[in-house]
Coordinates of C-alpha atoms and ligand atoms in Angstrom, one line a residue:
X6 CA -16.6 9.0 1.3
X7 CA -13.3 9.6 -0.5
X8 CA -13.4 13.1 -1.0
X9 CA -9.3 13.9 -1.1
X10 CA -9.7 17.5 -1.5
X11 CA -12.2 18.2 0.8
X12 CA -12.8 21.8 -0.2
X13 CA -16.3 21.7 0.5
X14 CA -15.9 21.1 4.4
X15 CA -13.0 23.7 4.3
X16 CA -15.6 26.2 2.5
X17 CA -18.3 25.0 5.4
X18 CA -15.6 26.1 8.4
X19 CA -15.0 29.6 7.0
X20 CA -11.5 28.6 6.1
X21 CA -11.6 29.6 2.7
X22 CA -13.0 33.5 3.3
X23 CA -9.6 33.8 4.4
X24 CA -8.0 32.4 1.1
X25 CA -7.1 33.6 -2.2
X26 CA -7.2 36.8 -0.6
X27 CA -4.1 38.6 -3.1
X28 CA -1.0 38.4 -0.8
X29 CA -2.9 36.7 2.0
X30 CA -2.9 33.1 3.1
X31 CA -3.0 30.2 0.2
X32 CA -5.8 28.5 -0.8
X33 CA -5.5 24.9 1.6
X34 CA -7.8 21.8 1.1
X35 CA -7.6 19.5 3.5
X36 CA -5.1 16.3 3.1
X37 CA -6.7 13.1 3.1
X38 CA -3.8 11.4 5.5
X39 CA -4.7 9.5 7.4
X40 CA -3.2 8.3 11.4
X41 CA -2.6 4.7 12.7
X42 CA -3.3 4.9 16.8
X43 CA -2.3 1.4 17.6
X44 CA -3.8 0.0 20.7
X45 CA -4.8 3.4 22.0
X46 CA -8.1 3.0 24.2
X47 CA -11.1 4.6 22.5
X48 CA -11.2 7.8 25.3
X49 CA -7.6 8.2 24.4
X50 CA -8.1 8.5 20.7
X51 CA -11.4 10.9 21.6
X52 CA -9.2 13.1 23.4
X53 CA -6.2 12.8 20.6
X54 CA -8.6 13.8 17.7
X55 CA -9.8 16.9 20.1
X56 CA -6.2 18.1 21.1
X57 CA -4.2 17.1 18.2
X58 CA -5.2 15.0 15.4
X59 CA -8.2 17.5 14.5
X60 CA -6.0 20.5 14.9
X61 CA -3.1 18.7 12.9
X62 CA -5.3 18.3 10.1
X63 CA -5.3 14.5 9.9
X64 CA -8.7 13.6 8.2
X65 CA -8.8 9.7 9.7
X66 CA -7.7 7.8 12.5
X67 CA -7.5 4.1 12.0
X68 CA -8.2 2.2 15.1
X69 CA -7.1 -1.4 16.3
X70 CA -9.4 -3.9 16.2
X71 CA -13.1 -3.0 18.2
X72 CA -14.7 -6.8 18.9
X73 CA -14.3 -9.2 21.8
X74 CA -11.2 -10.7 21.6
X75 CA -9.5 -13.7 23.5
X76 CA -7.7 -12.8 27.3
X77 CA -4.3 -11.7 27.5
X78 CA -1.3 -9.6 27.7
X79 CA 0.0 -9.4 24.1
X80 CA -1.4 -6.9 21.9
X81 CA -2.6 -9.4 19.6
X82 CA -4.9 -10.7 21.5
X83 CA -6.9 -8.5 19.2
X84 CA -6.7 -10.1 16.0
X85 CA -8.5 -13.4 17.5
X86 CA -12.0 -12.3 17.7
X87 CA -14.7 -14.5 20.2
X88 CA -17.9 -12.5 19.1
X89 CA -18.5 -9.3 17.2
X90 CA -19.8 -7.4 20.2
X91 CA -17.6 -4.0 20.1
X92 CA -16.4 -4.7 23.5
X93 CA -12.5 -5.1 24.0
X94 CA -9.7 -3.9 26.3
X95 CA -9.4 -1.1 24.3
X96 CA -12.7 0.3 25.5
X97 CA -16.6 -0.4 25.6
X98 CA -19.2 0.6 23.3
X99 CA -20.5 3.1 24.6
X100 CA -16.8 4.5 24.4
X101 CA -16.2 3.8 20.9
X102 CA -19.7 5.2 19.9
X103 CA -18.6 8.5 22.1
X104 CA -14.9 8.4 20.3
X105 CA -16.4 7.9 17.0
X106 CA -18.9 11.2 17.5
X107 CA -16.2 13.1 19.3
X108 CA -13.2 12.7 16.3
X109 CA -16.3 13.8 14.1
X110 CA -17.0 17.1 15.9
X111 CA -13.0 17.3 15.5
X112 CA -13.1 16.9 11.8
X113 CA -11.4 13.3 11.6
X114 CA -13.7 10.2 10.3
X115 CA -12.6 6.8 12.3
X116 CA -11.6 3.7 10.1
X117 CA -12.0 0.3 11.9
X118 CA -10.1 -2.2 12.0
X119 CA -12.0 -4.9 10.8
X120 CA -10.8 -8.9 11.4
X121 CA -13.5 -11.1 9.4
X122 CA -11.1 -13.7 8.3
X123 CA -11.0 -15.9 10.7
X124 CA -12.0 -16.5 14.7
X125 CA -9.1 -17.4 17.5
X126 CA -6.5 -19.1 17.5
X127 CA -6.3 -21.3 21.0
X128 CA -6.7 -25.1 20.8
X129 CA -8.3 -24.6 24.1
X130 CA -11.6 -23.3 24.7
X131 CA -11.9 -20.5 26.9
X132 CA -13.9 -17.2 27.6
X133 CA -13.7 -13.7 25.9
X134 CA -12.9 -10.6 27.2
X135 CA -16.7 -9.6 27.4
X136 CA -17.5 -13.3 28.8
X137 CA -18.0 -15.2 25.8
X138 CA -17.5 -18.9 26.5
X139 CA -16.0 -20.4 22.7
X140 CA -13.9 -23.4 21.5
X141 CA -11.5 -22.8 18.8
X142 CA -15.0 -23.9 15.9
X143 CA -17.5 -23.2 18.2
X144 CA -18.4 -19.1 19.3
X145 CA -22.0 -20.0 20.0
X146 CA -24.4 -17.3 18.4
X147 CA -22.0 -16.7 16.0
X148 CA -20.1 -19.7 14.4
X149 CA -20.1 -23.4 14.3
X150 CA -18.0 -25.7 12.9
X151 CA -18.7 -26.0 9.3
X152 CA -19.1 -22.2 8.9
X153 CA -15.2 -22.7 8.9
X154 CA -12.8 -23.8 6.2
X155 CA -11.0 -27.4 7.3
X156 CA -9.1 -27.3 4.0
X157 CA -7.3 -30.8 4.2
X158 CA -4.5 -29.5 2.7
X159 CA -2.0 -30.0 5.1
X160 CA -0.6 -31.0 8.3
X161 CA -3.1 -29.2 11.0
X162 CA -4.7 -27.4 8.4
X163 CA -1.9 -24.6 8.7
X164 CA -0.9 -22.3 5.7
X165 CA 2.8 -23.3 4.9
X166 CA 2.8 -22.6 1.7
X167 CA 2.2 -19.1 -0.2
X168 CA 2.8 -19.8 -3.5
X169 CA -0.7 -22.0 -3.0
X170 CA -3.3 -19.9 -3.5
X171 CA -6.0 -22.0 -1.8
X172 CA -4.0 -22.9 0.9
X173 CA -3.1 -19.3 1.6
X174 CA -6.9 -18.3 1.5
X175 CA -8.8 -21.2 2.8
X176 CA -6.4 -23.2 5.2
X177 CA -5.0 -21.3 9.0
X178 CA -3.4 -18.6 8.9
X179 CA -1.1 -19.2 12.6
X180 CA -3.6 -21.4 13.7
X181 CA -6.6 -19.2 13.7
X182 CA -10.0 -21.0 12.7
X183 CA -10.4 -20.0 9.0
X184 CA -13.8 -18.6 7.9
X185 CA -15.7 -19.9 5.3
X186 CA -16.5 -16.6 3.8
X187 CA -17.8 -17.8 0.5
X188 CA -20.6 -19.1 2.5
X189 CA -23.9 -17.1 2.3
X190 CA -24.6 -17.2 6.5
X191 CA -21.1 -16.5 7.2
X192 CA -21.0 -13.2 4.7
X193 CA -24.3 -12.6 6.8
X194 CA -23.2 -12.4 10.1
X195 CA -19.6 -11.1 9.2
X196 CA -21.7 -8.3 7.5
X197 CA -24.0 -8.0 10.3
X198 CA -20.7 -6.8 12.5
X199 CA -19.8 -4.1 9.7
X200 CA -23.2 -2.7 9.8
X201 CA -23.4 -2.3 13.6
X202 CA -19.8 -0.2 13.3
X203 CA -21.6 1.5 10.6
X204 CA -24.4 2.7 12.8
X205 CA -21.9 4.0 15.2
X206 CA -20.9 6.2 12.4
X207 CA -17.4 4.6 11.1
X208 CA -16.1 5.7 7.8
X209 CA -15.2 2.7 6.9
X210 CA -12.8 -0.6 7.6
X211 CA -9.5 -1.9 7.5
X212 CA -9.2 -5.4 6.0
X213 CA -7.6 -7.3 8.1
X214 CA -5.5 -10.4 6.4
X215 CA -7.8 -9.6 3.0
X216 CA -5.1 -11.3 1.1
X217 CA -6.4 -14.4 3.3
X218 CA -9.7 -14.5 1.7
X219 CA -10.9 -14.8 -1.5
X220 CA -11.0 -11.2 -3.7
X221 CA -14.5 -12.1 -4.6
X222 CA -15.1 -12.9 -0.9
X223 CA -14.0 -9.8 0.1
X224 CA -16.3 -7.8 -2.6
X225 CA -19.1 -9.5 -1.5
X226 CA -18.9 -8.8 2.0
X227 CA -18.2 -5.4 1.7
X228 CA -20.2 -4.8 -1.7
X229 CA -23.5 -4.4 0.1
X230 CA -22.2 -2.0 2.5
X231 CA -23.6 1.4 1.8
X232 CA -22.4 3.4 -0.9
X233 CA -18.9 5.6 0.1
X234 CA -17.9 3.3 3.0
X235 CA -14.1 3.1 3.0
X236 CA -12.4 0.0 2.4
X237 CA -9.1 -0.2 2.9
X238 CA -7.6 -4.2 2.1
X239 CA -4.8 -5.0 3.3
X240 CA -2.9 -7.0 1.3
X241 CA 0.6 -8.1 2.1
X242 CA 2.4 -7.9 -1.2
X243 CA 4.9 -11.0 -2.0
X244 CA 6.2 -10.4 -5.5
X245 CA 5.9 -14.5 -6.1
X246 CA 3.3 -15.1 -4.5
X247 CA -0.2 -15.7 -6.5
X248 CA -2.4 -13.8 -5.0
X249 CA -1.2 -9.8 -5.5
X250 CA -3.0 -6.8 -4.1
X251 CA -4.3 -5.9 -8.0
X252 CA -7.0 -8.1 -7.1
X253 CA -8.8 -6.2 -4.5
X254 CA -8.5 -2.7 -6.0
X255 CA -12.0 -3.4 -7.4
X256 CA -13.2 -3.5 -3.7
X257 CA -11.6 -0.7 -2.5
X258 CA -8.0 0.7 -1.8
X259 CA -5.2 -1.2 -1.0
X260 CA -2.2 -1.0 1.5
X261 CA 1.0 -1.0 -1.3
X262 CA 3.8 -2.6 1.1
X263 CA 6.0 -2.2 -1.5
X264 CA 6.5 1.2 -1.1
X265 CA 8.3 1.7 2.3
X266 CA 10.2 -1.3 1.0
X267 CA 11.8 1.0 -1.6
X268 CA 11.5 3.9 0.0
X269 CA 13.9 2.8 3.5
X270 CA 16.7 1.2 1.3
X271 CA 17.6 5.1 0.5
X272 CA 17.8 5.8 4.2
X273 CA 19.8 2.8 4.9
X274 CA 22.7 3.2 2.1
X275 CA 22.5 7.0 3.6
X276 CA 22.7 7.9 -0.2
X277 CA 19.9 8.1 -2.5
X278 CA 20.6 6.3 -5.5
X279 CA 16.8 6.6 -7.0
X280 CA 14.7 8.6 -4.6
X281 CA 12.1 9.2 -6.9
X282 CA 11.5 5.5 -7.2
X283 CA 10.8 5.6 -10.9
X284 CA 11.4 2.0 -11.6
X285 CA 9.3 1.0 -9.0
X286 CA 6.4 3.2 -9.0
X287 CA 5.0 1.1 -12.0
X288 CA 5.2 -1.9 -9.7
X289 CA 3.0 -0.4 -7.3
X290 CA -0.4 -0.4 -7.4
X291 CA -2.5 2.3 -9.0
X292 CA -2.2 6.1 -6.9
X293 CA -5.5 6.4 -6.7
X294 CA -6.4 3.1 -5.1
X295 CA -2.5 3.1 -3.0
X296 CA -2.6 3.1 1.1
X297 CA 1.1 4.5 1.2
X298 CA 3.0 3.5 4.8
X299 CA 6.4 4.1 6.5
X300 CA 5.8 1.3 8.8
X301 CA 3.1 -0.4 10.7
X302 CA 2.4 -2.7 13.7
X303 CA 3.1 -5.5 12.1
X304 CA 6.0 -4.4 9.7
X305 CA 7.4 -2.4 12.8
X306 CA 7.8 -6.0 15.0
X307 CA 9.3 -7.6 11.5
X308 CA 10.3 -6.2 7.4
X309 CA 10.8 -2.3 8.5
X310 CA 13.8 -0.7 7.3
X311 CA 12.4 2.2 9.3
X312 CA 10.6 2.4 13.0
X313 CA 10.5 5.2 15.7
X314 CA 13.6 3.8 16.6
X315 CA 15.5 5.6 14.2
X316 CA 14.5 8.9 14.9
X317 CA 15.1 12.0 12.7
X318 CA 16.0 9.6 9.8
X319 CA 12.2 8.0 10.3
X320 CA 11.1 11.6 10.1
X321 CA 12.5 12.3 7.2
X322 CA 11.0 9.0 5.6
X323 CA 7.5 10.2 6.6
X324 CA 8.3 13.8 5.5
X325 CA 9.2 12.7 1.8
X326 CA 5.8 10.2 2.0
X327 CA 3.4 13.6 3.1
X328 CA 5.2 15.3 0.2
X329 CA 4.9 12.5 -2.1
X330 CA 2.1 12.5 -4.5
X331 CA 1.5 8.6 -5.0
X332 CA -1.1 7.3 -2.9
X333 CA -2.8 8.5 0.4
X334 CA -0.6 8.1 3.3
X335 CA -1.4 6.9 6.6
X336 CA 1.7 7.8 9.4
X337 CA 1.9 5.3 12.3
X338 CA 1.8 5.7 16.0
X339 CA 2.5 3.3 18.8
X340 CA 4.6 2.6 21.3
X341 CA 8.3 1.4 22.2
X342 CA 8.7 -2.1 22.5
X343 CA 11.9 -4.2 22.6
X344 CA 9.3 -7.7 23.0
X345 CA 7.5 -8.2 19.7
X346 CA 4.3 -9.5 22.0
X347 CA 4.7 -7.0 24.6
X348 CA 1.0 -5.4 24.7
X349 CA 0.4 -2.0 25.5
X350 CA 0.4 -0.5 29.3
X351 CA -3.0 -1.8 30.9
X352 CA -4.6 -1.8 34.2
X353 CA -4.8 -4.5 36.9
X354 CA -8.0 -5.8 35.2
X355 CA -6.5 -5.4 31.7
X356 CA -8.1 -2.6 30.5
X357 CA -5.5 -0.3 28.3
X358 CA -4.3 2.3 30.2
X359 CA -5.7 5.9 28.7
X360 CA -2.9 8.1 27.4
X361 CA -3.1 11.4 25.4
X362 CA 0.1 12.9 23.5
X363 CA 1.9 16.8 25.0
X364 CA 4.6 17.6 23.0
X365 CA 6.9 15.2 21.3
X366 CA 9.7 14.6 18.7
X367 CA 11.1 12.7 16.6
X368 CA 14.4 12.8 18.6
X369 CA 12.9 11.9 21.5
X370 CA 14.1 9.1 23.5
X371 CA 10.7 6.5 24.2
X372 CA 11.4 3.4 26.9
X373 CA 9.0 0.6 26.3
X374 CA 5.7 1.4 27.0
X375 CA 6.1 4.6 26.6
X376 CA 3.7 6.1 23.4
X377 CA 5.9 7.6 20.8
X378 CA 3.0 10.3 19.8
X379 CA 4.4 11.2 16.1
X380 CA 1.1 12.6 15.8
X381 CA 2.5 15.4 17.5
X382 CA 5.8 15.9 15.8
X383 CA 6.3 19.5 15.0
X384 CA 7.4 17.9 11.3
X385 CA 4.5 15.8 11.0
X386 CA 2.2 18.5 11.5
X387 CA 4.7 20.9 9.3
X388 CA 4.4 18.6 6.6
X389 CA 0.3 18.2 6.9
X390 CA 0.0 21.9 6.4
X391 CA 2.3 21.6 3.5
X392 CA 0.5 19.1 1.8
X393 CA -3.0 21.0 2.4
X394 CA -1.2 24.1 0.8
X395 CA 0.6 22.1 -2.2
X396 CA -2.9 20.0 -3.0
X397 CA -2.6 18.2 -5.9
X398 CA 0.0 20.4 -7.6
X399 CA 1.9 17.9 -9.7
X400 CA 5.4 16.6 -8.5
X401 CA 8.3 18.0 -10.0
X402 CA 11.4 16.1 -11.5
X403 CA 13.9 15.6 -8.5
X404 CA 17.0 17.0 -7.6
X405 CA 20.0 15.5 -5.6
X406 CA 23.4 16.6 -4.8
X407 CA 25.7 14.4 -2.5
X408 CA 23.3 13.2 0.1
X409 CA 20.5 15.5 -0.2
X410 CA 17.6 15.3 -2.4
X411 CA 14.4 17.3 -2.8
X412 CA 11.8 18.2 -5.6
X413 CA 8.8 21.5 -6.0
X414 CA 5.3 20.5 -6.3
X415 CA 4.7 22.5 -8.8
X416 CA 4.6 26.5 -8.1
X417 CA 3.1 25.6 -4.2
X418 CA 6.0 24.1 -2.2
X419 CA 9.5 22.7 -2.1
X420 CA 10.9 19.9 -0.1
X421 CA 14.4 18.7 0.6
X422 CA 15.9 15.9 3.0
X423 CA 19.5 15.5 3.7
X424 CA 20.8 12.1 5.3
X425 CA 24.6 12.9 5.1
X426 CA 26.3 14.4 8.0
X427 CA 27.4 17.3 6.2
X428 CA 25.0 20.7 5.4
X429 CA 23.9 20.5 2.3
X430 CA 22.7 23.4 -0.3
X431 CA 20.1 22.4 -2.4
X432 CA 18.9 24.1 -5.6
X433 CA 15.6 23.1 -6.7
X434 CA 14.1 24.6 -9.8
X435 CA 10.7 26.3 -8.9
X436 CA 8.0 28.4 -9.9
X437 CA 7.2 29.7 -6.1
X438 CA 7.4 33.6 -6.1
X439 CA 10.7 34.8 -5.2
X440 CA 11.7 36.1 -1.6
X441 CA 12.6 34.5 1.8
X442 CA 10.6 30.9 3.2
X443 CA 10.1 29.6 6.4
X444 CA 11.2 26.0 6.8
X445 CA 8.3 24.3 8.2
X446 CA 10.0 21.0 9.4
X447 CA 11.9 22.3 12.0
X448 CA 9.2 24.8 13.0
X449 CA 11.7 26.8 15.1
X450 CA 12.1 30.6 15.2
X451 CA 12.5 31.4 11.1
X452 CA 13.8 34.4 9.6
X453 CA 13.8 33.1 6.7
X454 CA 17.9 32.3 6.5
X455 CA 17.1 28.6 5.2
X456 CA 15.2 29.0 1.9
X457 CA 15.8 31.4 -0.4
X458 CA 14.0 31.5 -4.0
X459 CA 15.1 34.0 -6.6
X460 CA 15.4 33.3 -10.3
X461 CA 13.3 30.4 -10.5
X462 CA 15.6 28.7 -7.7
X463 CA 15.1 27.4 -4.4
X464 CA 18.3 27.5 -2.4
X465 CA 17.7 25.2 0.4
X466 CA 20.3 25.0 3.2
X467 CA 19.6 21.6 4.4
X468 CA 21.5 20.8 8.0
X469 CA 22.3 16.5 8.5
X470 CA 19.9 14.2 8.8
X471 CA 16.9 17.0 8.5
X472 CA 14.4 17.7 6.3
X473 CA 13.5 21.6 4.8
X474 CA 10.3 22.1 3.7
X475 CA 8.6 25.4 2.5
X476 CA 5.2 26.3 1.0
X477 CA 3.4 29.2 -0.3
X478 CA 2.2 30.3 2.8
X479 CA 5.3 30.0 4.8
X480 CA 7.1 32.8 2.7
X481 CA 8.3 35.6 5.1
X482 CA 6.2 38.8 4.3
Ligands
LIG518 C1 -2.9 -9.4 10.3 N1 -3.0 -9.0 9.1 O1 -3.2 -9.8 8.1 C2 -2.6 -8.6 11.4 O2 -2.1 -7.3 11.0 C3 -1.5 -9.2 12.3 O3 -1.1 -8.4 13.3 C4 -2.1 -10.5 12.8 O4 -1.1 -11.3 13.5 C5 -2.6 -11.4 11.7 N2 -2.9 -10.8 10.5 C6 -3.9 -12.1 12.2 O5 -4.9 -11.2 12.3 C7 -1.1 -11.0 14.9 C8 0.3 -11.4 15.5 C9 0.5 -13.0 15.6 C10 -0.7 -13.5 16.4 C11 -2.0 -13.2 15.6 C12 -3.2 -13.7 16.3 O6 1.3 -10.9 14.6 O7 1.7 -13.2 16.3 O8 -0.5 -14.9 16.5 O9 -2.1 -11.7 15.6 O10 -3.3 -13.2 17.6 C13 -0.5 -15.4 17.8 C14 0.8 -16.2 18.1 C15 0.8 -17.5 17.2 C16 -0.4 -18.3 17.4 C17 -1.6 -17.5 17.2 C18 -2.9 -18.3 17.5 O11 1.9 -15.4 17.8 O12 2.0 -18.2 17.5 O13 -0.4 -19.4 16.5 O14 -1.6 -16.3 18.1 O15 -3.0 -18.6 18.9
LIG519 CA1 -9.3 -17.5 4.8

């Protein structure tokens, strides 16, 4: 269910006895943000949502793909489903079921991601992870050959080009054996899959290549689910292109890729000339319906302007998303590659090596394989607290000077980022009580040297390439 301010499970926990006690601790309702874990096994993420995601006050974990997949190496071995039993290298079902109830005891709903538009990709046949035989039109029990698009269209029936909008949905998308999902049996069976993650107790479903099927396709499919099941589409956004993510919002919420796409330029030219992004934010689609991103798995291996790779400058893209109050953000955690296929550490038999996060940061130096765990970065976890304190306080008119940039939500919090090499001061007109903050970025010893308010001012001493944050509770008594 999309509760964003879930102050009726805070209320439940106690938390709130504690709140709105005069000088006491603010009022906080939990964030909906949300965390990518990308190839993590299923005991991995049950452990994650127990040690840190749950305690971090993330209130979803999106998960790669759950269904038998084809054999391999490469992590995307994944996205070329054989059957929908929930049975993968990633874990069995019996682990996801346990994961699923575990990350619910911890206070974090799983989100699965769900492939439905198409089968595998192999021109030869083969056998599944969990020892389905298939062909590339034949996955017996499942689907034959004319419950899949053949669309004619051109040469191998492969998508080459986007600006056709039936190519783009009903021919191959890399070769992979294209659904027919306007067929009745087909939305059936596909539906089938979505209910048995249901009864395992998901939240709900990423869309995998949703801009790949129809929109009415998609609504279908979905539309019978029960009533609060989170949908989130994603939809690759190519400004020319026909088919644009508006079309799904009526479905459920969308991933907006245009927003890292504006928001890393202002990294890049280390200068910020429109941070608030007020000539694109009409571009985007609606807040309430936006899936906002920094990067992903696939944008991280291809458009990113930003990855783990780039450190405290990354952080500080994620910090102004969490303080951001367009769209409900989802932060992203994998692992260091330098091999766009590489797939994740496994065992001899293939299974994904278990992993859980200790402490981590954004400065930290990750060799392939290695898990970059930004769930755990002290200003990831800074900033969730932030936003649970700031809640839906509106967002203030910004403020830059030289490199820096930073803006209130209203009367609960400042934020400023810096991505000169030079200390910056920022003053940021506010209406949080005067006195001495905390930053809670940095999370290091405070004595409350780097933000000042008095006068209706913030002064924000802002050190290069970081990012100061302060909120109502983090004033020094
Ligand atoms: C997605 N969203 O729409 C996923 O987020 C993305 O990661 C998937 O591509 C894609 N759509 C299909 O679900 C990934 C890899 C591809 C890979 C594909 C299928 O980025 O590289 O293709 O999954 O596994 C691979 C090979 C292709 C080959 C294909 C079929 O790279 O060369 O044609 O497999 O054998
Ligand atoms: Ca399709």
């Amino acid at each position: 269910m999309r509760v964003p301010f879930a102050l009726v499970a805070l209320a439940a926990t106690g938390l709130l006895a504690t709140a709105c006690t005069g000088q006491g601790e603010p009022e906080r309702a939990a964030p909906d943000v949300g965390i990518q874990l990308f190839q993590l096994p299923w005991v991995s993420i049950a452990d994650e949502c127990e040690q840190n995601i749950g305690p971090a006050g993330f209130s979803w974990v999106l998960t790669s793909p759950p269904q038998e997949h084809i054999v391999g190496d490469e992590w995307w071995v994944s996205y070329q489903p054989v059957s929908h039993q929930i049975e993968s290298r990633l874990g069995t079902r019996d682990e996801f079921a346990d994961m699923v109830q575990r990350c619910g005891d911890a206070g974090v709903d799983v989100i699965a991601d769900a492939v439905i538009n198409h089968m595998t990709g192999q021109d030869a046949p083969g056998v599944g992870w969990a020892g389905s035989s298939y062909e590339h039109y034949s996955y017996p029990g499942s689907f034959e050959f004319d419950d899949f698009h053949h669309c004619g269209l051109t040469p191998y029936d492969d998508i080459v080009d986007y600006g056709s909008r039936e190519q783009v949905q009903t021919c191959e998308l890399v070769n992979l054996a294209d659904l027919d999902t306007s067929a009745p049996a087909v939305r059936a069976r596909l539906g089938a899959y979505l209910d048995d993650l249901l009864s395992l107790g998901v939240a709900g479903f990423r869309i995998d290549a949703a801009k790949h099927m129809a929109a009415d396709d998609v609504a279908a499919i979905v539309g019978r689910l029960p009533e609060g099941t989170r949908i989130l589409n994603e939809v690759i956004r190519g400004p020319l292109e026909p088919i644009q993510p508006e079309e799904y919002t009526g479905s459920g919420e969308v991933f907006e890729f245009s927003y890292a796409r504006d928001l890393a330029p202002q990294f890049e030219s280390g200068l910020f000339s429109d941070p608030d992004l007020s000539d694109e934010r009409p571009m985007h689609v609606p807040a309430d319906r936006a899936i906002v991103f920094v990067d992903n798995h696939d944008t991280e291996r291809g458009e990113a302007g930003l990855t783990y790779r780039d450190g405290d400058l990354y952080l500080l893209a994620n910090v102004l998303m969490l303080a951001d109050d367009y769209g409900t953000p989802v932060v992203y955690s994998g692992y260091a590659f330098s091999d766009r296929d590489a797939g994740p550490p496994a065992e001899s038999d293939g299974t994904v090596t278990d992993s859980t996060c200790g402490a981590a940061s954004a400065g930290d130096l990750v060799t392939d394989g290695e898990r970059t765990c930004v769930q755990t970065w002290p200003g990831i976890v800074g900033m969730l607290d932030w936003r649970a304190v700031v809640g839906d306080a509106p967002r203030m008119p910004g403020v830059s000077a030289g490199d820096a940039y930073g803006f209130e939500r209203d009367g609960r919090g400042v934020v400023a980022v810096n991505v000169g090499d030079e200390e910056i001061v920022l003053e940021i007109p506010t209406a949080l009580p005067s006195g001495d903050y905390c930053d809670v970025v940095a999370a290091s010893a405070c004595d409350g040297a780097d933000i000042t308010v008095a006068d209706g001012v913030a002064s924000v001493t802002v050190p290069p390439r970081a990012a100061v944050a302060a909120h109502l509770g983090s004033r020094v008594p």
